[in-house]
PDB file of C-alpha atoms in Angstrom:
ATOM      1  CA  MET A 117       0.000   0.000   0.000  1.00 37.00           C
ATOM      2  CA  SER A 118       1.490   3.378  -1.024  1.00 41.00           C
ATOM      3  CA  THR A 119       2.104   6.056   1.570  1.00 40.00           C
ATOM      4  CA  PRO A 120      -0.141   9.132   1.252  1.00 42.00           C
ATOM      5  CA  PRO A 121       1.851  12.216   0.193  1.00 47.00           C
ATOM      6  CA  ASN A 122       2.878  14.604   2.922  1.00 47.00           C
ATOM      7  CA  THR A 123       0.539  17.575   2.456  1.00 58.00           C
ATOM      8  CA  GLY A 124       3.150  20.055   3.660  1.00 69.00           C
ATOM      9  CA  THR A 125       5.719  18.796   1.156  1.00 88.00           C
ATOM     10  CA  GLN A 126       3.091  18.722  -1.577  1.00 89.00           C
ATOM     11  CA  ALA A 127       2.276  22.378  -0.924  1.00 89.00           C
ATOM     12  CA  VAL A 128       5.945  23.338  -1.117  1.00 92.00           C
ATOM     13  CA  ASP A 129       6.350  21.372  -4.354  1.00 92.00           C
ATOM     14  CA  ARG A 130       3.354  23.094  -5.922  1.00 92.00           C
ATOM     15  CA  ALA A 131       4.546  26.553  -4.861  1.00 93.00           C
ATOM     16  CA  ALA A 132       8.028  25.809  -6.193  1.00 94.00           C
ATOM     17  CA  LEU A 133       6.536  24.627  -9.492  1.00 95.00           C
ATOM     18  CA  LEU A 134       4.626  27.897  -9.901  1.00 95.00           C
ATOM     19  CA  VAL A 135       7.683  30.022  -9.106  1.00 94.00           C
ATOM     20  CA  ALA A 136       9.950  27.990 -11.398  1.00 93.00           C
ATOM     21  CA  THR A 137       7.440  28.203 -14.247  1.00 94.00           C
ATOM     22  CA  VAL A 138       7.291  32.003 -13.992  1.00 93.00           C
ATOM     23  CA  VAL A 139      11.053  32.462 -13.662  1.00 89.00           C
ATOM     24  CA  ARG A 140      11.840  30.213 -16.643  1.00 89.00           C
ATOM     25  CA  ALA A 141       9.201  31.723 -18.930  1.00 89.00           C
ATOM     26  CA  ASP A 142      10.243  34.007 -21.783  1.00 82.00           C
ATOM     27  CA  GLU A 143       7.409  36.427 -20.977  1.00 88.00           C
ATOM     28  CA  PRO A 144       4.974  37.205 -18.130  1.00 91.00           C
ATOM     29  CA  LEU A 145       2.362  34.477 -17.576  1.00 93.00           C
ATOM     30  CA  SER A 146      -1.350  34.928 -16.965  1.00 94.00           C
ATOM     31  CA  PHE A 147      -3.287  32.993 -14.337  1.00 95.00           C
ATOM     32  CA  ALA A 148      -4.689  30.728 -17.052  1.00 94.00           C
ATOM     33  CA  ASP A 149      -1.189  30.143 -18.500  1.00 93.00           C
ATOM     34  CA  LEU A 150       0.115  29.099 -15.095  1.00 94.00           C
ATOM     35  CA  GLN A 151      -2.802  26.847 -14.290  1.00 93.00           C
ATOM     36  CA  ASP A 152      -2.499  25.133 -17.645  1.00 93.00           C
ATOM     37  CA  SER A 153       1.309  24.793 -17.499  1.00 92.00           C
ATOM     38  CA  CYS A 154       1.358  23.433 -13.945  1.00 94.00           C
ATOM     39  CA  GLY A 155      -1.769  21.279 -14.164  1.00 93.00           C
ATOM     40  CA  LEU A 156      -3.109  22.467 -10.820  1.00 93.00           C
ATOM     41  CA  PRO A 157      -6.766  22.999  -9.836  1.00 93.00           C
ATOM     42  CA  LYS A 158      -7.991  26.571 -10.191  1.00 93.00           C
ATOM     43  CA  SER A 159      -8.584  26.995  -6.463  1.00 93.00           C
ATOM     44  CA  THR A 160      -5.124  25.632  -5.613  1.00 93.00           C
ATOM     45  CA  THR A 161      -3.448  27.861  -8.179  1.00 93.00           C
ATOM     46  CA  SER A 162      -5.277  30.916  -6.839  1.00 94.00           C
ATOM     47  CA  ARG A 163      -4.394  30.134  -3.225  1.00 94.00           C
ATOM     48  CA  MET A 164      -0.749  29.414  -3.998  1.00 94.00           C
ATOM     49  CA  LEU A 165      -0.273  32.519  -6.125  1.00 95.00           C
ATOM     50  CA  ALA A 166      -1.771  34.725  -3.424  1.00 95.00           C
ATOM     51  CA  ALA A 167       0.683  33.288  -0.872  1.00 94.00           C
ATOM     52  CA  LEU A 168       3.626  33.723  -3.243  1.00 95.00           C
ATOM     53  CA  GLU A 169       2.647  37.344  -3.841  1.00 93.00           C
ATOM     54  CA  ARG A 170       2.349  38.017  -0.103  1.00 94.00           C
ATOM     55  CA  ASN A 171       5.859  36.675   0.387  1.00 93.00           C
ATOM     56  CA  GLU A 172       7.266  38.658  -2.586  1.00 89.00           C
ATOM     57  CA  LEU A 173       8.325  35.612  -4.585  1.00 93.00           C
ATOM     58  CA  LEU A 174       5.969  36.592  -7.421  1.00 94.00           C
ATOM     59  CA  GLU A 175       4.188  39.779  -8.397  1.00 91.00           C
ATOM     60  CA  ARG A 176       1.801  40.952 -11.103  1.00 92.00           C
ATOM     61  CA  ASN A 177       2.680  43.498 -13.753  1.00 88.00           C
ATOM     62  CA  ALA A 178       0.395  46.243 -15.059  1.00 84.00           C
ATOM     63  CA  ALA A 179      -1.412  43.739 -17.303  1.00 88.00           C
ATOM     64  CA  GLY A 180      -2.085  41.382 -14.394  1.00 92.00           C
ATOM     65  CA  SER A 181       0.380  38.709 -15.515  1.00 93.00           C
ATOM     66  CA  TYR A 182       2.884  37.107 -13.155  1.00 93.00           C
ATOM     67  CA  VAL A 183       6.600  37.907 -13.038  1.00 91.00           C
ATOM     68  CA  ALA A 184       9.400  37.241 -10.545  1.00 89.00           C
ATOM     69  CA  GLY A 185       8.876  39.136  -7.293  1.00 87.00           C
ATOM     70  CA  PRO A 186      10.951  41.710  -5.397  1.00 78.00           C
ATOM     71  CA  LEU A 187      12.916  39.058  -3.507  1.00 81.00           C
ATOM     72  CA  PHE A 188      14.585  38.017  -6.765  1.00 78.00           C
ATOM     73  CA  TRP A 189      15.677  41.600  -7.478  1.00 67.00           C
ATOM     74  CA  LEU A 190      16.920  42.001  -3.897  1.00 62.00           C
ATOM     75  CA  TYR A 191      19.026  38.859  -4.235  1.00 67.00           C
ATOM     76  CA  ALA A 192      20.379  40.001  -7.609  1.00 61.00           C
ATOM     77  CA  ALA A 193      21.320  43.390  -6.165  1.00 53.00           C
ATOM     78  CA  ARG A 194      23.223  41.798  -3.274  1.00 56.00           C
ATOM     79  CA  HIS A 195      24.921  39.152  -5.408  1.00 60.00           C
ATOM     80  CA  ASP A 196      25.543  41.078  -8.609  1.00 65.00           C
ATOM     81  CA  PRO A 197      25.447  38.648 -11.552  1.00 65.00           C
ATOM     82  CA  TRP A 198      27.289  41.186 -13.726  1.00 76.00           C
ATOM     83  CA  GLU A 199      30.373  41.511 -11.543  1.00 77.00           C
ATOM     84  CA  GLU A 200      32.266  38.879 -13.545  1.00 78.00           C
ATOM     85  CA  LEU A 201      31.103  40.360 -16.849  1.00 86.00           C
ATOM     86  CA  VAL A 202      32.457  43.762 -15.811  1.00 87.00           C
ATOM     87  CA  ARG A 203      35.767  42.225 -14.778  1.00 87.00           C
ATOM     88  CA  LEU A 204      36.141  40.401 -18.086  1.00 88.00           C
ATOM     89  CA  ALA A 205      35.080  43.445 -20.105  1.00 92.00           C
ATOM     90  CA  ARG A 206      37.545  45.861 -18.538  1.00 93.00           C
ATOM     91  CA  SER A 207      40.466  45.196 -20.907  1.00 93.00           C
ATOM     92  CA  THR A 208      38.167  45.429 -23.948  1.00 95.00           C
ATOM     93  CA  MET A 209      36.744  48.714 -22.680  1.00 95.00           C
ATOM     94  CA  ASP A 210      40.256  50.053 -22.178  1.00 95.00           C
ATOM     95  CA  ARG A 211      41.104  49.151 -25.786  1.00 95.00           C
ATOM     96  CA  VAL A 212      37.950  50.876 -27.052  1.00 96.00           C
ATOM     97  CA  GLY A 213      38.961  53.955 -25.057  1.00 95.00           C
ATOM     98  CA  ALA A 214      42.405  53.862 -26.634  1.00 94.00           C
ATOM     99  CA  ASP A 215      40.867  53.390 -30.116  1.00 92.00           C
ATOM    100  CA  THR A 216      38.428  56.287 -29.856  1.00 94.00           C
ATOM    101  CA  GLY A 217      39.473  58.576 -27.010  1.00 93.00           C
ATOM    102  CA  GLU A 218      35.791  58.748 -25.999  1.00 94.00           C
ATOM    103  CA  THR A 219      33.892  57.681 -22.880  1.00 94.00           C
ATOM    104  CA  VAL A 220      33.243  53.923 -22.980  1.00 96.00           C
ATOM    105  CA  HIS A 221      30.147  52.278 -21.513  1.00 95.00           C
ATOM    106  CA  LEU A 222      28.913  48.766 -20.706  1.00 95.00           C
ATOM    107  CA  SER A 223      25.171  48.375 -20.110  1.00 94.00           C
ATOM    108  CA  VAL A 224      22.845  45.488 -19.207  1.00 92.00           C
ATOM    109  CA  CYS A 225      19.135  45.097 -18.474  1.00 89.00           C
ATOM    110  CA  ARG A 226      17.739  44.850 -14.973  1.00 81.00           C
ATOM    111  CA  GLY A 227      14.003  44.282 -15.143  1.00 76.00           C
ATOM    112  CA  ASP A 228      12.630  46.863 -17.599  1.00 79.00           C
ATOM    113  CA  ARG A 229      15.568  49.268 -17.193  1.00 84.00           C
ATOM    114  CA  VAL A 230      18.854  49.694 -19.006  1.00 90.00           C
ATOM    115  CA  VAL A 231      21.602  50.010 -16.394  1.00 87.00           C
ATOM    116  CA  GLN A 232      25.192  51.046 -17.016  1.00 89.00           C
ATOM    117  CA  VAL A 233      27.484  48.774 -15.013  1.00 89.00           C
ATOM    118  CA  ALA A 234      30.935  50.044 -16.048  1.00 91.00           C
ATOM    119  CA  GLN A 235      32.578  53.095 -17.609  1.00 92.00           C
ATOM    120  CA  VAL A 236      35.999  54.127 -18.867  1.00 93.00           C
ATOM    121  CA  ASP A 237      36.409  57.896 -18.971  1.00 92.00           C
ATOM    122  CA  SER A 238      37.274  59.854 -22.093  1.00 91.00           C
ATOM    123  CA  THR A 239      40.820  61.062 -22.633  1.00 88.00           C
ATOM    124  CA  TYR A 240      39.261  64.433 -23.553  1.00 85.00           C
ATOM    125  CA  LEU A 241      38.105  66.907 -20.918  1.00 75.00           C
ATOM    126  CA  LEU A 242      34.961  67.636 -22.930  1.00 71.00           C
ATOM    127  CA  GLY A 243      32.580  64.697 -22.734  1.00 63.00           C
ATOM    128  CA  THR A 244      33.636  63.086 -19.457  1.00 61.00           C
ATOM    129  CA  ARG A 245      30.992  62.497 -16.770  1.00 67.00           C
ATOM    130  CA  ASP A 246      29.794  59.578 -14.629  1.00 73.00           C
ATOM    131  CA  TRP A 247      26.919  57.953 -16.549  1.00 74.00           C
ATOM    132  CA  THR A 248      26.567  55.019 -14.135  1.00 73.00           C
ATOM    133  CA  THR A 249      24.347  57.154 -11.902  1.00 71.00           C
ATOM    134  CA  VAL A 250      22.079  58.462 -14.690  1.00 76.00           C
ATOM    135  CA  ASP A 251      18.747  56.810 -15.575  1.00 81.00           C
ATOM    136  CA  VAL A 252      18.429  57.147 -19.365  1.00 88.00           C
ATOM    137  CA  PRO A 253      15.306  56.142 -21.371  1.00 92.00           C
ATOM    138  CA  ALA A 254      16.321  53.218 -23.594  1.00 94.00           C
ATOM    139  CA  HIS A 255      15.115  54.785 -26.853  1.00 95.00           C
ATOM    140  CA  THR A 256      17.315  57.865 -26.365  1.00 95.00           C
ATOM    141  CA  SER A 257      20.691  56.082 -26.165  1.00 95.00           C
ATOM    142  CA  ALA A 258      22.710  53.865 -28.490  1.00 97.00           C
ATOM    143  CA  LEU A 259      23.189  51.351 -25.668  1.00 97.00           C
ATOM    144  CA  GLY A 260      19.451  51.211 -25.066  1.00 96.00           C
ATOM    145  CA  LYS A 261      18.701  50.828 -28.772  1.00 97.00           C
ATOM    146  CA  VAL A 262      20.965  47.775 -28.958  1.00 97.00           C
ATOM    147  CA  LEU A 263      19.111  46.138 -26.074  1.00 97.00           C
ATOM    148  CA  LEU A 264      15.729  47.164 -27.497  1.00 97.00           C
ATOM    149  CA  ALA A 265      16.648  45.815 -30.930  1.00 97.00           C
ATOM    150  CA  HIS A 266      17.552  42.423 -29.500  1.00 96.00           C
ATOM    151  CA  GLY A 267      14.474  42.154 -27.302  1.00 94.00           C
ATOM    152  CA  LEU A 268      16.139  42.440 -23.891  1.00 93.00           C
ATOM    153  CA  VAL A 269      13.927  45.343 -22.905  1.00 92.00           C
ATOM    154  CA  ASP A 270      10.571  46.632 -24.167  1.00 92.00           C
ATOM    155  CA  LEU A 271       9.433  50.141 -24.886  1.00 90.00           C
ATOM    156  CA  PRO A 272       7.134  51.541 -22.194  1.00 88.00           C
ATOM    157  CA  ALA A 273       3.444  51.953 -22.900  1.00 88.00           C
ATOM    158  CA  GLY A 274       2.106  55.363 -23.882  1.00 90.00           C
ATOM    159  CA  GLU A 275       3.986  58.311 -25.329  1.00 92.00           C
ATOM    160  CA  LEU A 276       7.752  58.028 -25.379  1.00 94.00           C
ATOM    161  CA  ASP A 277       9.794  60.709 -23.622  1.00 93.00           C
ATOM    162  CA  GLN A 278      11.130  63.352 -25.996  1.00 95.00           C
ATOM    163  CA  ALA A 279      14.370  64.507 -24.432  1.00 95.00           C
ATOM    164  CA  THR A 280      15.280  66.757 -27.396  1.00 96.00           C
ATOM    165  CA  PRO A 281      13.701  67.713 -30.727  1.00 97.00           C
ATOM    166  CA  HIS A 282      15.842  64.946 -32.291  1.00 97.00           C
ATOM    167  CA  THR A 283      14.572  62.109 -30.051  1.00 96.00           C
ATOM    168  CA  VAL A 284      12.801  59.423 -32.097  1.00 96.00           C
ATOM    169  CA  THR A 285       9.372  58.965 -30.512  1.00 95.00           C
ATOM    170  CA  ASP A 286       7.408  57.609 -33.488  1.00 95.00           C
ATOM    171  CA  ARG A 287       7.143  53.886 -32.765  1.00 95.00           C
ATOM    172  CA  GLU A 288       7.061  52.841 -36.419  1.00 96.00           C
ATOM    173  CA  VAL A 289      10.136  54.917 -37.245  1.00 96.00           C
ATOM    174  CA  LEU A 290      11.859  53.491 -34.181  1.00 96.00           C
ATOM    175  CA  ARG A 291      10.863  49.931 -35.149  1.00 96.00           C
ATOM    176  CA  ARG A 292      12.515  50.362 -38.556  1.00 97.00           C
ATOM    177  CA  GLU A 293      15.625  51.816 -36.940  1.00 97.00           C
ATOM    178  CA  LEU A 294      15.894  48.902 -34.494  1.00 97.00           C
ATOM    179  CA  ALA A 295      15.604  46.435 -37.372  1.00 97.00           C
ATOM    180  CA  GLN A 296      18.520  48.229 -39.030  1.00 97.00           C
ATOM    181  CA  VAL A 297      20.501  47.952 -35.798  1.00 97.00           C
ATOM    182  CA  VAL A 298      20.182  44.164 -35.948  1.00 97.00           C
ATOM    183  CA  ARG A 299      21.160  44.039 -39.640  1.00 96.00           C
ATOM    184  CA  ARG A 300      24.066  46.482 -39.348  1.00 96.00           C
ATOM    185  CA  GLY A 301      25.424  45.239 -36.041  1.00 96.00           C
ATOM    186  CA  TRP A 302      25.543  48.562 -34.181  1.00 97.00           C
ATOM    187  CA  ALA A 303      23.314  51.436 -33.068  1.00 97.00           C
ATOM    188  CA  GLY A 304      23.846  55.163 -33.102  1.00 96.00           C
ATOM    189  CA  THR A 305      22.268  58.310 -31.719  1.00 96.00           C
ATOM    190  CA  VAL A 306      22.833  61.969 -32.587  1.00 96.00           C
ATOM    191  CA  ASP A 307      21.547  64.638 -30.184  1.00 96.00           C
ATOM    192  CA  GLU A 308      18.678  62.354 -29.033  1.00 96.00           C
ATOM    193  CA  LEU A 309      19.374  62.410 -25.293  1.00 95.00           C
ATOM    194  CA  GLU A 310      21.055  65.807 -25.143  1.00 94.00           C
ATOM    195  CA  ILE A 311      21.883  68.358 -27.808  1.00 95.00           C
ATOM    196  CA  GLY A 312      25.553  68.027 -28.696  1.00 94.00           C
ATOM    197  CA  LEU A 313      25.863  64.416 -27.459  1.00 94.00           C
ATOM    198  CA  SER A 314      26.172  61.380 -29.732  1.00 96.00           C
ATOM    199  CA  GLY A 315      26.635  57.684 -29.066  1.00 96.00           C
ATOM    200  CA  VAL A 316      27.465  54.395 -30.788  1.00 97.00           C
ATOM    201  CA  ALA A 317      26.988  50.878 -29.336  1.00 97.00           C
ATOM    202  CA  ALA A 318      27.202  47.204 -30.324  1.00 98.00           C
ATOM    203  CA  PRO A 319      25.825  43.976 -28.807  1.00 97.00           C
ATOM    204  CA  VAL A 320      27.830  41.641 -26.562  1.00 96.00           C
ATOM    205  CA  ARG A 321      26.781  37.988 -26.704  1.00 94.00           C
ATOM    206  CA  GLY A 322      26.904  35.246 -24.093  1.00 88.00           C
ATOM    207  CA  SER A 323      27.692  31.554 -24.223  1.00 78.00           C
ATOM    208  CA  SER A 324      24.678  30.577 -26.355  1.00 80.00           C
ATOM    209  CA  GLY A 325      24.913  33.488 -28.758  1.00 87.00           C
ATOM    210  CA  GLU A 326      22.257  35.508 -26.941  1.00 91.00           C
ATOM    211  CA  VAL A 327      22.815  39.242 -26.410  1.00 94.00           C
ATOM    212  CA  VAL A 328      23.640  39.906 -22.753  1.00 93.00           C
ATOM    213  CA  ALA A 329      24.987  43.468 -22.810  1.00 95.00           C
ATOM    214  CA  ALA A 330      25.791  46.501 -24.947  1.00 97.00           C
ATOM    215  CA  LEU A 331      29.259  48.015 -25.376  1.00 97.00           C
ATOM    216  CA  GLY A 332      29.319  51.635 -26.482  1.00 97.00           C
ATOM    217  CA  ILE A 333      30.904  55.064 -26.542  1.00 96.00           C
ATOM    218  CA  SER A 334      29.587  58.603 -26.219  1.00 95.00           C
ATOM    219  CA  GLY A 335      31.026  62.010 -26.932  1.00 94.00           C
ATOM    220  CA  PRO A 336      30.386  65.440 -28.424  1.00 95.00           C
ATOM    221  CA  THR A 337      28.498  65.343 -31.719  1.00 95.00           C
ATOM    222  CA  PRO A 338      30.998  67.532 -33.624  1.00 94.00           C
ATOM    223  CA  ARG A 339      33.804  65.144 -32.706  1.00 93.00           C
ATOM    224  CA  LEU A 340      31.856  62.012 -33.690  1.00 93.00           C
ATOM    225  CA  ALA A 341      29.874  63.269 -36.689  1.00 87.00           C
ATOM    226  CA  GLU A 342      32.251  61.976 -39.376  1.00 89.00           C
ATOM    227  CA  ARG A 343      33.463  58.927 -37.407  1.00 92.00           C
ATOM    228  CA  ARG A 344      30.220  57.112 -36.574  1.00 93.00           C
ATOM    229  CA  ASP A 345      30.497  54.413 -39.243  1.00 95.00           C
ATOM    230  CA  GLU A 346      34.165  53.811 -38.455  1.00 95.00           C
ATOM    231  CA  ILE A 347      33.491  53.643 -34.707  1.00 96.00           C
ATOM    232  CA  GLY A 348      30.474  51.398 -35.300  1.00 96.00           C
ATOM    233  CA  ARG A 349      32.677  48.883 -37.114  1.00 95.00           C
ATOM    234  CA  GLN A 350      35.373  49.124 -34.442  1.00 95.00           C
ATOM    235  CA  LEU A 351      32.860  48.577 -31.667  1.00 96.00           C
ATOM    236  CA  SER A 352      31.336  45.587 -33.453  1.00 96.00           C
ATOM    237  CA  ASN A 353      34.787  44.005 -33.654  1.00 95.00           C
ATOM    238  CA  ARG A 354      35.620  44.753 -30.020  1.00 96.00           C
ATOM    239  CA  ALA A 355      32.212  43.499 -28.863  1.00 96.00           C
ATOM    240  CA  GLU A 356      32.750  40.271 -30.778  1.00 95.00           C
ATOM    241  CA  GLN A 357      36.153  39.848 -29.113  1.00 93.00           C
ATOM    242  CA  LEU A 358      34.505  40.274 -25.713  1.00 93.00           C
ATOM    243  CA  SER A 359      31.765  37.827 -26.722  1.00 93.00           C
ATOM    244  CA  GLY A 360      34.435  35.268 -27.627  1.00 91.00           C
ATOM    245  CA  LEU A 361      36.075  35.758 -24.236  1.00 86.00           C
ATOM    246  CA  LEU A 362      32.737  35.207 -22.482  1.00 85.00           C
ATOM    247  CA  ARG A 363      32.153  32.006 -24.450  1.00 82.00           C
ATOM    248  CA  ARG A 364      35.601  30.663 -23.597  1.00 75.00           C
ATOM    249  CA  ARG A 365      35.307  31.505 -19.900  1.00 64.00           C
ATOM    250  CA  THR A 366      31.802  30.057 -19.739  1.00 51.00           C
ATOM    251  CA  ARG A 367      33.016  26.728 -21.068  1.00 50.00           C
ATOM    252  CA  LYS A 368      35.929  26.690 -18.639  1.00 48.00           C
ATOM    253  CA  GLU A 369      34.412  28.161 -15.480  1.00 47.00           C
ATOM    254  CA  GLY A 370      30.659  28.585 -15.993  1.00 44.00           C
ATOM    255  CA  VAL A 371      30.622  32.395 -15.849  1.00 43.00           C
ATOM    256  CA  ALA A 372      28.463  34.990 -17.644  1.00 43.00           C
TER     257      ALA A 372
END
C-alpha cells in the first residue's frame, strides 16, 4: 500500500513549481497560462499565487500577468550577476577607449531598465561624466537601442519621452531603426538624449549566442559626426572579441 503524500511537502512542491514556471518563462504568464502549465486545480493555483505574492516571490505586472517578485531583485542586487562580466570586459573597454578617445560604456538590463554597469572615462576633458548614476530612457541612447533591438527590454506603454527635438518617438520609425541595428550590427544616436551628445553601441553575446549586454561610446556630436560608421565597425569588432572571451570563460568556469 502506497504512503499518502505529505501535504506540507506537496504544498511546497506546488509553490516551487509555480515560481519555477514564472522564472523560466520568456514572458509574463497569466493565471490561465500558469494553471495550464502546472496542471493544478484553479482553487489551488489561486491560493498558492496569493501566498507567493504576499511573500514577494511573485508579483503581477500592469497587465495582471505574473513575473518574478521583489525578492529576486533584492538577491540580484546583493549578489551582482554582472560583476564577472564587468571584470572580463575591462580590458576590452580600455582598448575601445584607446581606439576612440571617448567615454566607454557597458550596459545590461535589470528588469525593464537599461543600467550602465561600467565606464571608462574619455581622454578628452569635454565629454567626461559619470553615466553610471544616470537613468536614461532606452530609446534615447545607443546602448538602449541595442538592447531594445535584440528584445532584452521593451518600450514603455504610452507616449515616449522626448528629451530633445531629435529624439525618435514615433514607434514605427523606431521599429525600422531597431531592425537596421540588428542588420548592421551597431546602433547610433545623434543629439537624441542631449543636444551636442552622440553615441554608438554594439551587442555583446553570451555563451549561447544571446545578447547579454551593450558596449558603447559617447562624446560630443561635432567630434563624432564623421566617425560614426568607423566607430560602429570598431565597436562591433571589439564586442565580438569580448563575446568570444565570455564564451571561452563560460566553457571553462561557468561564468556569464
